[in-house]
């Protein structure tokens, strides 16, 4: 079971690593991409559940509704920040900053989840930080330019919101992974809708066939 979970995590991170490539080919604002991503994701997971002849556990949803709504909103904000990061820095740098999320979770766990911060975890955090410094190339290139720095900050902000979602998921209990995903994606899209409508002009948003295929 543990090995299966590890393989599933590796597979999910491998798939996630391709997001930046797709976003770069979609000529839409980050907030609009996040909005569509939420609605489309919720629809396909809901369709998958329907094909499995399963039903949404309404009682579990009602019990966890507040946490599902908040975590869904944070997922939407996380996407916006991450996609903005791709526009200001390289996909590699943005992804590297986003991978600070596990470090944030480890550091926050003793306070929020009452988990013990063992010496092994501290060493892993320090090694990860040192590794990121070397991989980023900051030692060779020095302080990044303003645009690059902005992309890095967006990436770190996305990591912080994603870490918050991970911690909140610990508080969401007795609900299936499918129901949780449907609600979080759907709530994220619903929360983002007013923001996108107020800040973006849908009339000028055009999507040609090639970028549309990237979005799928």
Short mmCIF file of C-alpha atoms in Angstrom, two decimals:
data_model
loop_
_atom_site.label_atom_id
_atom_site.label_comp_id
_atom_site.label_asym_id
_atom_site.label_seq_id
_atom_site.Cartn_x
_atom_site.Cartn_y
_atom_site.Cartn_z
CA UNK A 1 0.00 0.00 0.00
CA UNK A 2 2.83 2.39 0.91
CA UNK A 3 4.65 1.67 -2.37
CA UNK A 4 1.42 2.21 -4.31
CA UNK A 5 0.93 5.58 -2.62
CA UNK A 6 4.50 6.60 -3.46
CA UNK A 7 4.06 5.60 -7.11
CA UNK A 8 0.80 7.55 -7.30
CA UNK A 9 2.54 10.60 -5.81
CA UNK A 10 5.42 10.32 -8.30
CA UNK A 11 2.96 9.97 -11.19
CA UNK A 12 0.94 13.00 -10.03
CA UNK A 13 4.06 15.15 -9.70
CA UNK A 14 5.27 14.01 -13.14
CA UNK A 15 1.95 15.08 -14.66
CA UNK A 16 2.01 18.33 -12.70
CA UNK A 17 5.47 19.09 -14.06
CA UNK A 18 3.99 19.47 -17.56
CA UNK A 19 1.54 22.24 -16.56
CA UNK A 20 3.96 25.08 -17.24
CA UNK A 21 4.47 23.94 -20.82
CA UNK A 22 0.72 23.99 -21.48
CA UNK A 23 0.14 27.34 -19.75
CA UNK A 24 2.85 28.97 -21.86
CA UNK A 25 0.87 28.04 -25.00
CA UNK A 26 -2.51 29.34 -23.82
CA UNK A 27 -2.94 33.05 -24.68
CA UNK A 28 -5.27 33.82 -21.77
CA UNK A 29 -4.80 35.65 -18.45
CA UNK A 30 -3.76 33.46 -15.50
CA UNK A 31 -7.02 34.05 -13.64
CA UNK A 32 -9.08 32.96 -16.64
CA UNK A 33 -7.01 29.79 -17.09
CA UNK A 34 -7.48 28.99 -13.39
CA UNK A 35 -11.25 29.54 -13.71
CA UNK A 36 -11.62 27.25 -16.71
CA UNK A 37 -9.31 24.70 -15.12
CA UNK A 38 -11.56 24.55 -12.05
CA UNK A 39 -14.82 24.10 -13.95
CA UNK A 40 -13.38 21.61 -16.47
CA UNK A 41 -11.61 19.62 -13.74
CA UNK A 42 -14.74 19.41 -11.58
CA UNK A 43 -16.84 18.38 -14.59
CA UNK A 44 -14.57 15.52 -15.66
CA UNK A 45 -14.14 14.15 -12.14
CA UNK A 46 -17.91 14.33 -11.68
CA UNK A 47 -18.35 12.52 -15.00
CA UNK A 48 -15.86 9.85 -13.89
CA UNK A 49 -17.77 9.34 -10.64
CA UNK A 50 -21.03 9.08 -12.58
CA UNK A 51 -19.57 6.46 -14.94
CA UNK A 52 -18.46 4.49 -11.89
CA UNK A 53 -22.12 4.61 -10.83
CA UNK A 54 -21.17 6.34 -7.60
CA UNK A 55 -22.96 9.23 -5.92
CA UNK A 56 -21.79 12.40 -4.24
CA UNK A 57 -21.91 11.94 -0.46
CA UNK A 58 -24.02 14.99 0.37
CA UNK A 59 -23.82 14.42 4.13
CA UNK A 60 -20.01 14.38 4.05
CA UNK A 61 -19.99 17.48 1.84
CA UNK A 62 -22.27 19.37 4.24
CA UNK A 63 -20.14 18.37 7.22
CA UNK A 64 -16.94 19.67 5.59
CA UNK A 65 -18.46 22.46 3.50
CA UNK A 66 -16.63 25.41 5.09
CA UNK A 67 -13.21 23.78 4.82
CA UNK A 68 -13.95 22.58 1.29
CA UNK A 69 -14.98 26.10 0.23
CA UNK A 70 -11.94 27.76 1.80
CA UNK A 71 -9.48 25.19 0.47
CA UNK A 72 -11.10 25.44 -2.97
CA UNK A 73 -10.65 29.22 -2.94
CA UNK A 74 -7.01 28.82 -1.92
CA UNK A 75 -6.48 26.34 -4.76
CA UNK A 76 -7.78 28.95 -7.21
CA UNK A 77 -5.47 31.64 -5.81
CA UNK A 78 -2.60 29.17 -5.89
CA UNK A 79 -3.19 28.54 -9.60
CA UNK A 80 -3.30 32.25 -10.42
CA UNK A 81 -0.01 32.90 -8.65
CA UNK A 82 1.67 29.89 -10.23
CA UNK A 83 0.52 30.76 -13.75
CA UNK A 84 1.65 34.36 -13.26
CA UNK A 85 5.02 33.04 -12.16
CA UNK A 86 5.37 31.23 -15.50
CA UNK A 87 5.00 34.56 -17.31
CA UNK A 88 7.72 36.36 -15.35
CA UNK A 89 10.36 33.66 -15.02
CA UNK A 90 11.26 30.33 -16.58
CA UNK A 91 9.05 27.28 -16.12
CA UNK A 92 11.95 25.55 -14.35
CA UNK A 93 12.45 28.38 -11.84
CA UNK A 94 8.70 28.75 -11.20
CA UNK A 95 8.35 25.01 -10.63
CA UNK A 96 11.38 25.00 -8.36
CA UNK A 97 9.85 27.76 -6.22
CA UNK A 98 6.54 25.91 -6.16
CA UNK A 99 8.31 22.85 -4.78
CA UNK A 100 8.97 24.83 -1.62
CA UNK A 101 5.49 23.71 -0.61
CA UNK A 102 6.63 20.55 1.26
CA UNK A 103 9.10 22.65 3.24
CA UNK A 104 6.32 25.04 4.27
CA UNK A 105 4.18 22.07 5.34
CA UNK A 106 6.99 20.53 7.40
CA UNK A 107 7.70 23.82 9.17
CA UNK A 108 4.02 24.51 9.87
CA UNK A 109 3.08 20.98 10.96
CA UNK A 110 4.43 21.24 14.53
CA UNK A 111 2.30 24.35 15.11
CA UNK A 112 -0.89 23.47 13.24
CA UNK A 113 -0.94 19.67 13.33
CA UNK A 114 1.07 19.11 16.53
CA UNK A 115 3.49 16.88 14.63
CA UNK A 116 7.01 16.51 15.95
CA UNK A 117 9.75 18.30 14.02
CA UNK A 118 12.44 15.64 14.16
CA UNK A 119 16.14 16.24 13.45
CA UNK A 120 15.75 14.15 10.29
CA UNK A 121 13.04 16.51 9.00
CA UNK A 122 15.16 19.57 9.80
CA UNK A 123 18.13 18.09 7.93
CA UNK A 124 15.90 17.28 4.93
CA UNK A 125 14.59 20.87 4.89
CA UNK A 126 18.11 22.32 5.01
CA UNK A 127 19.38 19.98 2.29
CA UNK A 128 16.39 20.86 0.10
CA UNK A 129 16.99 24.60 0.58
CA UNK A 130 20.69 24.28 -0.25
CA UNK A 131 19.86 22.16 -3.29
CA UNK A 132 17.40 24.76 -4.55
CA UNK A 133 19.99 27.51 -4.20
CA UNK A 134 22.47 25.57 -6.32
CA UNK A 135 19.91 24.49 -8.93
CA UNK A 136 18.54 28.04 -9.25
CA UNK A 137 21.95 29.30 -10.36
CA UNK A 138 21.72 32.36 -8.11
CA UNK A 139 25.31 31.82 -6.99
CA UNK A 140 26.50 32.29 -10.58
CA UNK A 141 24.09 34.98 -11.77
CA UNK A 142 23.68 36.99 -8.56
CA UNK A 143 20.52 38.84 -7.55
CA UNK A 144 17.78 38.28 -10.16
CA UNK A 145 16.32 41.12 -12.20
CA UNK A 146 13.06 42.74 -11.09
CA UNK A 147 10.93 40.72 -13.53
CA UNK A 148 12.64 37.48 -12.52
CA UNK A 149 12.26 38.33 -8.83
CA UNK A 150 8.56 38.97 -9.38
CA UNK A 151 8.16 35.53 -10.93
CA UNK A 152 10.00 33.95 -7.99
CA UNK A 153 7.74 35.71 -5.48
CA UNK A 154 4.65 34.56 -7.38
CA UNK A 155 5.99 31.00 -7.33
CA UNK A 156 6.68 31.13 -3.59
CA UNK A 157 3.24 32.64 -2.98
CA UNK A 158 1.67 29.77 -4.92
CA UNK A 159 3.66 27.30 -2.82
CA UNK A 160 2.43 28.95 0.37
CA UNK A 161 -1.23 28.71 -0.68
CA UNK A 162 -0.75 25.11 -1.82
CA UNK A 163 0.84 24.24 1.53
CA UNK A 164 -2.19 25.81 3.24
CA UNK A 165 -4.49 23.57 1.18
CA UNK A 166 -2.48 20.47 2.16
CA UNK A 167 -2.76 21.40 5.84
CA UNK A 168 -6.48 22.12 5.51
CA UNK A 169 -7.02 18.73 3.86
CA UNK A 170 -5.87 17.17 7.11
CA UNK A 171 -8.96 18.69 8.73
CA UNK A 172 -11.36 17.42 6.05
CA UNK A 173 -12.48 13.98 7.21
CA UNK A 174 -14.83 11.15 6.24
CA UNK A 175 -15.15 12.17 2.61
CA UNK A 176 -13.92 10.36 -0.50
CA UNK A 177 -11.06 11.71 -2.57
CA UNK A 178 -13.42 12.08 -5.54
CA UNK A 179 -16.01 14.10 -3.62
CA UNK A 180 -13.30 16.28 -2.11
CA UNK A 181 -11.74 16.95 -5.52
CA UNK A 182 -15.08 17.79 -7.14
CA UNK A 183 -16.00 20.22 -4.38
CA UNK A 184 -12.59 21.90 -4.18
CA UNK A 185 -12.27 22.39 -7.92
CA UNK A 186 -15.86 23.54 -8.23
CA UNK A 187 -15.68 25.90 -5.24
CA UNK A 188 -12.37 27.27 -6.48
CA UNK A 189 -13.95 28.10 -9.85
CA UNK A 190 -17.04 29.62 -8.22
CA UNK A 191 -14.96 31.81 -5.91
CA UNK A 192 -12.76 32.93 -8.82
CA UNK A 193 -15.72 33.80 -11.07
CA UNK A 194 -16.49 37.27 -9.61
CA UNK A 195 -12.81 38.22 -9.65
CA UNK A 196 -12.36 37.15 -13.28
CA UNK A 197 -15.56 38.92 -14.37
CA UNK A 198 -14.45 42.16 -12.71
CA UNK A 199 -10.86 42.11 -13.97
CA UNK A 200 -11.04 40.45 -17.39
CA UNK A 201 -12.81 41.24 -20.65
CA UNK A 202 -14.32 38.03 -21.99
CA UNK A 203 -15.19 39.75 -25.27
CA UNK A 204 -11.51 40.18 -26.14
CA UNK A 205 -10.47 36.69 -25.03
CA UNK A 206 -9.82 34.61 -28.11
CA UNK A 207 -8.49 31.08 -28.30
CA UNK A 208 -7.36 29.56 -31.58
CA UNK A 209 -7.47 25.84 -32.31
CA UNK A 210 -3.84 25.08 -31.38
CA UNK A 211 -3.94 26.72 -27.93
CA UNK A 212 -7.34 25.12 -27.36
CA UNK A 213 -5.75 21.71 -27.81
CA UNK A 214 -3.04 22.68 -25.32
CA UNK A 215 -5.76 23.66 -22.82
CA UNK A 216 -7.39 20.26 -23.12
#
